[in-house]
Amino acid sequence: MADGSATSSSLKLLCFRAVREHFCALAAHTAAVLPCDLLEELQPHLTVCQLDQLQPALNTRGVSTLSGWSHILKYMRCSSSVKVDSEESAKLLVMSGLFFSILYDSGSRYIRSTISSLDIPLFLGKAARYTKYLALRNNHETLRKLTTEWRSVLHQLERHVQSVTVSHRLDPSKPVNQPAVLVLHRLLDHGQARTVVLEARCSLTLAWILHRHGSQATDMTAGCSGPSGSSEELQGPASKRPRLDCGTEGEDGGATDGVEESDAQGDCWGDRGHSKACPHRPIEVLELTQCNTDCLKVLLSALPSWSSLRRLSLHSIGTFTQSSALDLAGALQERSRCPDGGLTELNICTLPCPSLLERLLEACPRLLGLSAEVHNVLGHSTVQGSRSQCQFPLQRLRISLNQQLVPGLLISSLVRRCPQLHTLHVSGLRLQSEASYGRLLTTLSESCGSLVSLHLEDVNLSDSLEYILLLLKRCRLTDLSLKDCRLLEKWTNKEESLERLTTALSNHRSLRRLSLAHNRIARHVPILAQLFSGLPNSSLERVDLSSNFIQPGELLEFSHRLGALRPNRRLTLNLRRNPGDRDPDRWRSAVSSLAPYCNLQLQGWSSTDTMVDHVSNM
């Protein structure tokens, strides 16, 4: 019987390989008439293109291709932990991941095993439809192909790419950069890309992008006849300029006339004796990952009249000086005076002093989201804000203060001017000795009735229990994180105080996600079992107790209390980075007892690392 089963399995495997090898001759509709169970088994043996072609026929028969896409995804990532919810999400991950690997010839394990049977141009054309983000790498040959024999791929990218990253210096006057310049122009001016991420520390590249896509845009006609209008070879008569093949490829790789495409979008591919002006599509989002002094100067000159910009992210190489930060605020203020509005999102790091936060908000009165990192810079002076106490429409605020001593009134007054705030994340807050952390919590309770998400990290709340309870009573939070807030440190009666906090959290009607990570709760963790009691008022779904130095015996007692409560719904419980290996048998017993009531998130590690982490937070 065993030999017969092995023979049957080998014969089936040979048949699957034959289907893969002769798929074109067999045709998808022929394969689709196989029994459904065989179609499930067949999927892992097909190439990406074959699975994509077969999917509509299989879906018609009620057969999902999730197993096939998941198999490819697992092979690509060399991991068994990849989990996806649907065939479309798995397909998206496969297509977008393989697109970059094949486009830039990264030679992954999966590609090496399938490259011989893969029609590369055909695959790239299909995968481009699932690509929302494209990084322009310093690969001249690949970019040249996108503007010549792989032009059908570029057409698909124009339709689907929304964000472009430029990772290297791009001097448009150099012939070697012409393919990259043309690809960038096609994506920004003829495509759907409205987001630019510049990773290169190059003001010349930034200037080229901004001068063609802000309201100061120059004529792009010369650039469309070739990738750069500044190259000497493009300065002669139109008939002498280098031109690309006028024919384009259709979606299936076949040649088409391409005249309609060119006439509709501007004659970017070559010149037929005349040129048409290209569109100037707006850039709405800009991120500079290495904003040096020269890049900042270019940006500041463009900002006042850049009407389309909605989101700006600046990451400086060092720290913005007080002078440069004020110059930025001035340019943003000029921009905000335009009738069409101003920025709605600003991310900036790093600032030399926290008082600049209020100045930036005053410069961008329509800002909805602000994220800033403030470093401790010796010798900085406090920037005085205006005397106006007008309110801001800010909804999202994220501040990282890098353990800098801050006057208590500064953050509180800033928050008070943002009554519509619904998301606040503050980390590393160190108040001057006379200031109270309770003032910030009181301000939130009194002034921010719309607050639904509060994340406080590395903020000493050890004497602020009453303020926390008041906040829970007044605000309809759905997400609360008190990470590394030293909650139990100054409580005289730790158990009684923790019970009060747990009762308030359990009775909160809107709270769904709670994090008490890095608070050294340790032996007091059994009290938190009440969070899982399933009270009618509770909406809690996720609890994070990671890095709390919870010992196996303490977790076992927690599981016993939870079992006695018999909650009527399962919560997700994060127990990562706790020393379960101190007593593996007890830990496994506790985990086994919790399994019927919780979706557990666990991570194995050594107690040596646990102790180092614990001591570092003391």
PDB file of N, CA, C and O in Angstrom, residues 23 172 193 209 296 312 356 405 411 468 479 493 528 553 595 610:
ATOM      1  N   PHE A  23       2.048  24.835 -20.075  1.00  0.00           N
ATOM      2  CA  PHE A  23       0.873  25.605 -19.678  1.00  0.00           C
ATOM      3  C   PHE A  23       0.263  26.357 -20.867  1.00  0.00           C
ATOM      4  O   PHE A  23      -0.947  26.414 -21.023  1.00  0.00           O
ATOM      5  N   PRO A 172      20.781  66.197 -14.228  1.00  0.00           N
ATOM      6  CA  PRO A 172      20.133  66.057 -15.539  1.00  0.00           C
ATOM      7  C   PRO A 172      21.006  66.499 -16.701  1.00  0.00           C
ATOM      8  O   PRO A 172      20.666  66.219 -17.844  1.00  0.00           O
ATOM      9  N   ALA A 193       1.916  59.575  -9.773  1.00  0.00           N
ATOM     10  CA  ALA A 193       2.788  59.809  -8.618  1.00  0.00           C
ATOM     11  C   ALA A 193       2.674  61.254  -8.141  1.00  0.00           C
ATOM     12  O   ALA A 193       2.915  62.186  -8.910  1.00  0.00           O
ATOM     13  N   ILE A 209      13.714  68.726  -9.535  1.00  0.00           N
ATOM     14  CA  ILE A 209      12.353  68.256  -9.275  1.00  0.00           C
ATOM     15  C   ILE A 209      11.410  69.430  -8.992  1.00  0.00           C
ATOM     16  O   ILE A 209      10.334  69.536  -9.573  1.00  0.00           O
ATOM     17  N   LEU A 296      17.988  72.663   2.042  1.00  0.00           N
ATOM     18  CA  LEU A 296      17.047  73.531   2.730  1.00  0.00           C
ATOM     19  C   LEU A 296      16.900  74.866   2.010  1.00  0.00           C
ATOM     20  O   LEU A 296      15.792  75.404   1.897  1.00  0.00           O
ATOM     21  N   LEU A 312       4.857  67.617   4.225  1.00  0.00           N
ATOM     22  CA  LEU A 312       6.297  67.847   4.132  1.00  0.00           C
ATOM     23  C   LEU A 312       6.996  67.130   5.280  1.00  0.00           C
ATOM     24  O   LEU A 312       6.601  67.284   6.450  1.00  0.00           O
ATOM     25  N   LEU A 356      10.064  75.956  19.602  1.00  0.00           N
ATOM     26  CA  LEU A 356       9.857  76.114  18.163  1.00  0.00           C
ATOM     27  C   LEU A 356       8.591  75.413  17.677  1.00  0.00           C
ATOM     28  O   LEU A 356       8.092  75.713  16.595  1.00  0.00           O
ATOM     29  N   LEU A 405      14.943  68.757  29.481  1.00  0.00           N
ATOM     30  CA  LEU A 405      14.179  69.450  30.509  1.00  0.00           C
ATOM     31  C   LEU A 405      13.303  70.520  29.861  1.00  0.00           C
ATOM     32  O   LEU A 405      13.800  71.370  29.119  1.00  0.00           O
ATOM     33  N   ILE A 411       4.395  72.574  27.193  1.00  0.00           N
ATOM     34  CA  ILE A 411       3.626  71.515  26.538  1.00  0.00           C
ATOM     35  C   ILE A 411       2.141  71.664  26.842  1.00  0.00           C
ATOM     36  O   ILE A 411       1.290  71.488  25.967  1.00  0.00           O
ATOM     37  N   ILE A 468      -4.555  60.290  36.058  1.00  0.00           N
ATOM     38  CA  ILE A 468      -4.854  59.257  35.058  1.00  0.00           C
ATOM     39  C   ILE A 468      -6.309  58.818  35.182  1.00  0.00           C
ATOM     40  O   ILE A 468      -7.029  58.659  34.179  1.00  0.00           O
ATOM     41  N   ASP A 479      -7.546  54.121  22.485  1.00  0.00           N
ATOM     42  CA  ASP A 479      -6.176  53.599  22.461  1.00  0.00           C
ATOM     43  C   ASP A 479      -5.369  54.325  23.533  1.00  0.00           C
ATOM     44  O   ASP A 479      -5.211  55.549  23.477  1.00  0.00           O
ATOM     45  N   ASN A 493       0.762  51.855  48.454  1.00  0.00           N
ATOM     46  CA  ASN A 493       0.104  50.544  48.431  1.00  0.00           C
ATOM     47  C   ASN A 493      -0.071  50.160  46.962  1.00  0.00           C
ATOM     48  O   ASN A 493      -1.055  50.542  46.318  1.00  0.00           O
ATOM     49  N   LEU A 528      -4.194  42.300  37.184  1.00  0.00           N
ATOM     50  CA  LEU A 528      -4.646  42.730  35.858  1.00  0.00           C
ATOM     51  C   LEU A 528      -5.575  41.725  35.194  1.00  0.00           C
ATOM     52  O   LEU A 528      -6.118  42.009  34.117  1.00  0.00           O
ATOM     53  N   GLY A 553       5.909  31.852  37.659  1.00  0.00           N
ATOM     54  CA  GLY A 553       4.955  31.627  38.741  1.00  0.00           C
ATOM     55  C   GLY A 553       3.890  32.710  38.797  1.00  0.00           C
ATOM     56  O   GLY A 553       2.716  32.432  39.068  1.00  0.00           O
ATOM     57  N   ALA A 595      -4.381  29.934  26.950  1.00  0.00           N
ATOM     58  CA  ALA A 595      -4.720  29.740  25.534  1.00  0.00           C
ATOM     59  C   ALA A 595      -6.225  29.733  25.242  1.00  0.00           C
ATOM     60  O   ALA A 595      -6.650  30.284  24.223  1.00  0.00           O
ATOM     61  N   THR A 610      16.748  39.670  29.279  1.00  0.00           N
ATOM     62  CA  THR A 610      15.659  40.226  30.065  1.00  0.00           C
ATOM     63  C   THR A 610      16.194  41.096  31.183  1.00  0.00           C
ATOM     64  O   THR A 610      15.714  42.199  31.423  1.00  0.00           O
TER      65      THR A 610
END
